[in-house]
């Protein structure tokens, strides 16, 4: 229920096909404050409690990166689709592990990357691919 969860909820509540049913966070005051702000009816302390009730189709994993793998895996095993905030995991073998689990369970697994489809980034990629900018050594992006 931290900063990026608030951002995700701002977007989700604008989507007519989405109903946010719960906020999960071990800190009760934090999760309840965010739930009140966004009109979310339920809060839970941990993902096992959330999944046990079975009323969830998908989750957004928006915790510190070191927790992404375990929470995403638990959600996939709980037969829900998962969107993980960037970075998806901290090691490349963990990506393969989650991909395999998602495939075996027939669930969607995705990672959120800001500006992935922004026209400016596509132009930059095209310029780099065409060699117009020379050899890439470092990129710093400010938005």
PDB file of C-alpha atoms in Angstrom:
ATOM      1  CA  UNK A   1       0.000   0.000   0.000  1.00  0.00           C
ATOM      2  CA  UNK A   2       2.915   2.331  -0.701  1.00  0.00           C
ATOM      3  CA  UNK A   3       3.441   5.064  -3.271  1.00  0.00           C
ATOM      4  CA  UNK A   4       3.319   2.944  -6.426  1.00  0.00           C
ATOM      5  CA  UNK A   5       0.199   1.094  -5.210  1.00  0.00           C
ATOM      6  CA  UNK A   6      -1.547   4.463  -5.047  1.00  0.00           C
ATOM      7  CA  UNK A   7      -0.504   5.138  -8.654  1.00  0.00           C
ATOM      8  CA  UNK A   8      -1.779   1.738  -9.815  1.00  0.00           C
ATOM      9  CA  UNK A   9      -5.090   2.305  -8.030  1.00  0.00           C
ATOM     10  CA  UNK A  10      -5.513   5.724  -9.667  1.00  0.00           C
ATOM     11  CA  UNK A  11      -5.334   4.005 -13.057  1.00  0.00           C
ATOM     12  CA  UNK A  12      -7.346   0.894 -12.174  1.00  0.00           C
ATOM     13  CA  UNK A  13     -10.318   2.829 -10.850  1.00  0.00           C
ATOM     14  CA  UNK A  14     -10.663   4.529 -14.258  1.00  0.00           C
ATOM     15  CA  UNK A  15     -11.056   1.220 -16.057  1.00  0.00           C
ATOM     16  CA  UNK A  16     -14.736   0.292 -16.285  1.00  0.00           C
ATOM     17  CA  UNK A  17     -13.965  -3.424 -16.618  1.00  0.00           C
ATOM     18  CA  UNK A  18     -11.899  -3.541 -13.401  1.00  0.00           C
ATOM     19  CA  UNK A  19     -13.106  -3.766  -9.819  1.00  0.00           C
ATOM     20  CA  UNK A  20     -10.448  -3.590  -7.134  1.00  0.00           C
ATOM     21  CA  UNK A  21     -11.643  -5.929  -4.391  1.00  0.00           C
ATOM     22  CA  UNK A  22      -8.837  -5.791  -1.830  1.00  0.00           C
ATOM     23  CA  UNK A  23      -5.584  -4.218  -0.760  1.00  0.00           C
ATOM     24  CA  UNK A  24      -2.984  -6.455   0.809  1.00  0.00           C
ATOM     25  CA  UNK A  25      -0.295  -5.051   3.102  1.00  0.00           C
ATOM     26  CA  UNK A  26       1.079  -6.237   6.451  1.00  0.00           C
ATOM     27  CA  UNK A  27       0.730  -2.726   7.920  1.00  0.00           C
ATOM     28  CA  UNK A  28      -2.931  -2.317   8.866  1.00  0.00           C
ATOM     29  CA  UNK A  29      -3.034   1.511   9.047  1.00  0.00           C
ATOM     30  CA  UNK A  30      -1.349   1.866   5.662  1.00  0.00           C
ATOM     31  CA  UNK A  31      -3.630  -0.578   3.839  1.00  0.00           C
ATOM     32  CA  UNK A  32      -6.795   0.793   5.435  1.00  0.00           C
ATOM     33  CA  UNK A  33      -5.860   4.402   4.633  1.00  0.00           C
ATOM     34  CA  UNK A  34      -5.291   3.507   0.963  1.00  0.00           C
ATOM     35  CA  UNK A  35      -8.507   1.467   0.839  1.00  0.00           C
ATOM     36  CA  UNK A  36     -10.526   4.418   2.173  1.00  0.00           C
ATOM     37  CA  UNK A  37      -8.912   6.782  -0.325  1.00  0.00           C
ATOM     38  CA  UNK A  38      -9.812   4.563  -3.290  1.00  0.00           C
ATOM     39  CA  UNK A  39     -13.058   3.046  -2.038  1.00  0.00           C
ATOM     40  CA  UNK A  40     -11.689  -0.486  -1.860  1.00  0.00           C
ATOM     41  CA  UNK A  41     -14.014  -2.599   0.305  1.00  0.00           C
ATOM     42  CA  UNK A  42     -11.564  -5.040   1.881  1.00  0.00           C
ATOM     43  CA  UNK A  43      -8.025  -5.203   3.224  1.00  0.00           C
ATOM     44  CA  UNK A  44      -5.919  -8.202   4.186  1.00  0.00           C
ATOM     45  CA  UNK A  45      -2.558  -8.603   5.886  1.00  0.00           C
ATOM     46  CA  UNK A  46      -0.996 -11.219   3.604  1.00  0.00           C
ATOM     47  CA  UNK A  47      -1.339 -12.791   0.194  1.00  0.00           C
ATOM     48  CA  UNK A  48      -2.318 -16.209   1.574  1.00  0.00           C
ATOM     49  CA  UNK A  49      -5.373 -14.650   3.211  1.00  0.00           C
ATOM     50  CA  UNK A  50      -6.230 -12.873  -0.040  1.00  0.00           C
ATOM     51  CA  UNK A  51      -5.932 -16.030  -2.143  1.00  0.00           C
ATOM     52  CA  UNK A  52      -7.757 -18.262   0.351  1.00  0.00           C
ATOM     53  CA  UNK A  53     -11.013 -16.411  -0.243  1.00  0.00           C
ATOM     54  CA  UNK A  54     -10.830 -17.090  -3.980  1.00  0.00           C
ATOM     55  CA  UNK A  55     -12.496 -13.853  -5.072  1.00  0.00           C
ATOM     56  CA  UNK A  56      -9.487 -12.512  -7.000  1.00  0.00           C
ATOM     57  CA  UNK A  57      -8.837 -12.847 -10.738  1.00  0.00           C
ATOM     58  CA  UNK A  58      -5.595 -10.877 -10.909  1.00  0.00           C
ATOM     59  CA  UNK A  59      -3.095  -9.131  -8.670  1.00  0.00           C
ATOM     60  CA  UNK A  60      -0.611  -6.304  -9.009  1.00  0.00           C
ATOM     61  CA  UNK A  61       2.604  -7.105  -7.158  1.00  0.00           C
ATOM     62  CA  UNK A  62       3.854  -3.685  -6.068  1.00  0.00           C
ATOM     63  CA  UNK A  63       6.226  -4.494  -3.226  1.00  0.00           C
ATOM     64  CA  UNK A  64      10.014  -4.039  -2.960  1.00  0.00           C
ATOM     65  CA  UNK A  65      11.803  -5.954  -5.768  1.00  0.00           C
ATOM     66  CA  UNK A  66      13.334  -8.528  -3.447  1.00  0.00           C
ATOM     67  CA  UNK A  67       9.818  -9.798  -2.677  1.00  0.00           C
ATOM     68  CA  UNK A  68       8.548  -9.943  -6.275  1.00  0.00           C
ATOM     69  CA  UNK A  69       9.510 -13.546  -7.039  1.00  0.00           C
ATOM     70  CA  UNK A  70       7.941 -15.162  -3.972  1.00  0.00           C
ATOM     71  CA  UNK A  71       4.710 -13.162  -4.087  1.00  0.00           C
ATOM     72  CA  UNK A  72       4.275 -13.576  -7.841  1.00  0.00           C
ATOM     73  CA  UNK A  73       4.865 -17.325  -7.532  1.00  0.00           C
ATOM     74  CA  UNK A  74       2.346 -17.598  -4.687  1.00  0.00           C
ATOM     75  CA  UNK A  75      -0.260 -15.747  -6.748  1.00  0.00           C
ATOM     76  CA  UNK A  76       0.364 -17.879  -9.823  1.00  0.00           C
ATOM     77  CA  UNK A  77       0.034 -21.001  -7.688  1.00  0.00           C
ATOM     78  CA  UNK A  78      -3.214 -19.488  -6.390  1.00  0.00           C
ATOM     79  CA  UNK A  79      -4.452 -19.432  -9.995  1.00  0.00           C
ATOM     80  CA  UNK A  80      -4.593 -15.682 -10.515  1.00  0.00           C
ATOM     81  CA  UNK A  81      -3.032 -13.569 -13.242  1.00  0.00           C
ATOM     82  CA  UNK A  82      -0.098 -11.414 -12.123  1.00  0.00           C
ATOM     83  CA  UNK A  83       1.254  -8.002 -13.083  1.00  0.00           C
ATOM     84  CA  UNK A  84       4.609  -7.360 -11.402  1.00  0.00           C
ATOM     85  CA  UNK A  85       6.034  -3.876 -10.993  1.00  0.00           C
ATOM     86  CA  UNK A  86       9.489  -3.426 -12.493  1.00  0.00           C
ATOM     87  CA  UNK A  87      11.937  -5.033 -12.167  1.00  0.00           C
ATOM     88  CA  UNK A  88      10.088  -8.321 -12.395  1.00  0.00           C
ATOM     89  CA  UNK A  89      12.712 -10.131 -10.314  1.00  0.00           C
ATOM     90  CA  UNK A  90      16.329  -9.680  -9.319  1.00  0.00           C
ATOM     91  CA  UNK A  91      17.857 -12.643 -11.204  1.00  0.00           C
ATOM     92  CA  UNK A  92      17.253 -13.897 -14.737  1.00  0.00           C
ATOM     93  CA  UNK A  93      16.702 -17.505 -13.631  1.00  0.00           C
ATOM     94  CA  UNK A  94      13.776 -16.253 -11.532  1.00  0.00           C
ATOM     95  CA  UNK A  95      12.123 -14.900 -14.692  1.00  0.00           C
ATOM     96  CA  UNK A  96      12.299 -18.342 -16.294  1.00  0.00           C
ATOM     97  CA  UNK A  97      10.940 -19.917 -13.119  1.00  0.00           C
ATOM     98  CA  UNK A  98       7.916 -17.584 -13.073  1.00  0.00           C
ATOM     99  CA  UNK A  99       7.350 -18.005 -16.817  1.00  0.00           C
ATOM    100  CA  UNK A 100       7.294 -21.779 -16.419  1.00  0.00           C
ATOM    101  CA  UNK A 101       4.935 -21.579 -13.465  1.00  0.00           C
ATOM    102  CA  UNK A 102       2.581 -19.226 -15.320  1.00  0.00           C
ATOM    103  CA  UNK A 103       2.573 -21.498 -18.369  1.00  0.00           C
ATOM    104  CA  UNK A 104       1.930 -24.607 -16.248  1.00  0.00           C
ATOM    105  CA  UNK A 105      -0.948 -22.912 -14.409  1.00  0.00           C
ATOM    106  CA  UNK A 106      -2.398 -21.307 -17.548  1.00  0.00           C
ATOM    107  CA  UNK A 107      -2.084 -17.811 -16.044  1.00  0.00           C
ATOM    108  CA  UNK A 108      -0.944 -14.478 -17.412  1.00  0.00           C
ATOM    109  CA  UNK A 109       2.331 -13.039 -16.127  1.00  0.00           C
ATOM    110  CA  UNK A 110       3.385  -9.519 -17.067  1.00  0.00           C
ATOM    111  CA  UNK A 111       5.803  -6.849 -15.926  1.00  0.00           C
ATOM    112  CA  UNK A 112       5.045  -3.143 -15.804  1.00  0.00           C
ATOM    113  CA  UNK A 113       7.544  -0.875 -17.539  1.00  0.00           C
ATOM    114  CA  UNK A 114       6.736   2.813 -17.712  1.00  0.00           C
ATOM    115  CA  UNK A 115       6.758   4.420 -21.142  1.00  0.00           C
ATOM    116  CA  UNK A 116       7.359   1.141 -23.015  1.00  0.00           C
ATOM    117  CA  UNK A 117       5.173   2.297 -25.894  1.00  0.00           C
ATOM    118  CA  UNK A 118       5.934   6.008 -25.738  1.00  0.00           C
ATOM    119  CA  UNK A 119       6.641   7.396 -29.248  1.00  0.00           C
ATOM    120  CA  UNK A 120       9.840   9.094 -28.109  1.00  0.00           C
ATOM    121  CA  UNK A 121      11.321   5.812 -26.940  1.00  0.00           C
ATOM    122  CA  UNK A 122      10.385   4.153 -30.203  1.00  0.00           C
ATOM    123  CA  UNK A 123      12.117   6.953 -32.142  1.00  0.00           C
ATOM    124  CA  UNK A 124      15.204   6.584 -29.953  1.00  0.00           C
ATOM    125  CA  UNK A 125      15.258   2.824 -30.535  1.00  0.00           C
ATOM    126  CA  UNK A 126      14.919   3.353 -34.283  1.00  0.00           C
ATOM    127  CA  UNK A 127      17.753   5.907 -34.333  1.00  0.00           C
ATOM    128  CA  UNK A 128      19.991   3.564 -32.350  1.00  0.00           C
ATOM    129  CA  UNK A 129      19.192   0.607 -34.607  1.00  0.00           C
ATOM    130  CA  UNK A 130      19.977   2.692 -37.702  1.00  0.00           C
ATOM    131  CA  UNK A 131      23.318   3.783 -36.241  1.00  0.00           C
ATOM    132  CA  UNK A 132      22.419   7.480 -36.412  1.00  0.00           C
ATOM    133  CA  UNK A 133      23.573   8.149 -32.855  1.00  0.00           C
ATOM    134  CA  UNK A 134      26.793   6.174 -32.828  1.00  0.00           C
ATOM    135  CA  UNK A 135      27.670   3.475 -30.364  1.00  0.00           C
ATOM    136  CA  UNK A 136      25.482   3.399 -27.262  1.00  0.00           C
ATOM    137  CA  UNK A 137      27.510   3.664 -24.071  1.00  0.00           C
ATOM    138  CA  UNK A 138      25.073   5.080 -21.558  1.00  0.00           C
ATOM    139  CA  UNK A 139      21.448   6.201 -21.438  1.00  0.00           C
ATOM    140  CA  UNK A 140      19.915   8.474 -18.842  1.00  0.00           C
ATOM    141  CA  UNK A 141      16.221   9.189 -19.317  1.00  0.00           C
ATOM    142  CA  UNK A 142      14.366  11.949 -17.537  1.00  0.00           C
ATOM    143  CA  UNK A 143      10.614  12.180 -17.935  1.00  0.00           C
TER     144      UNK A 143
END
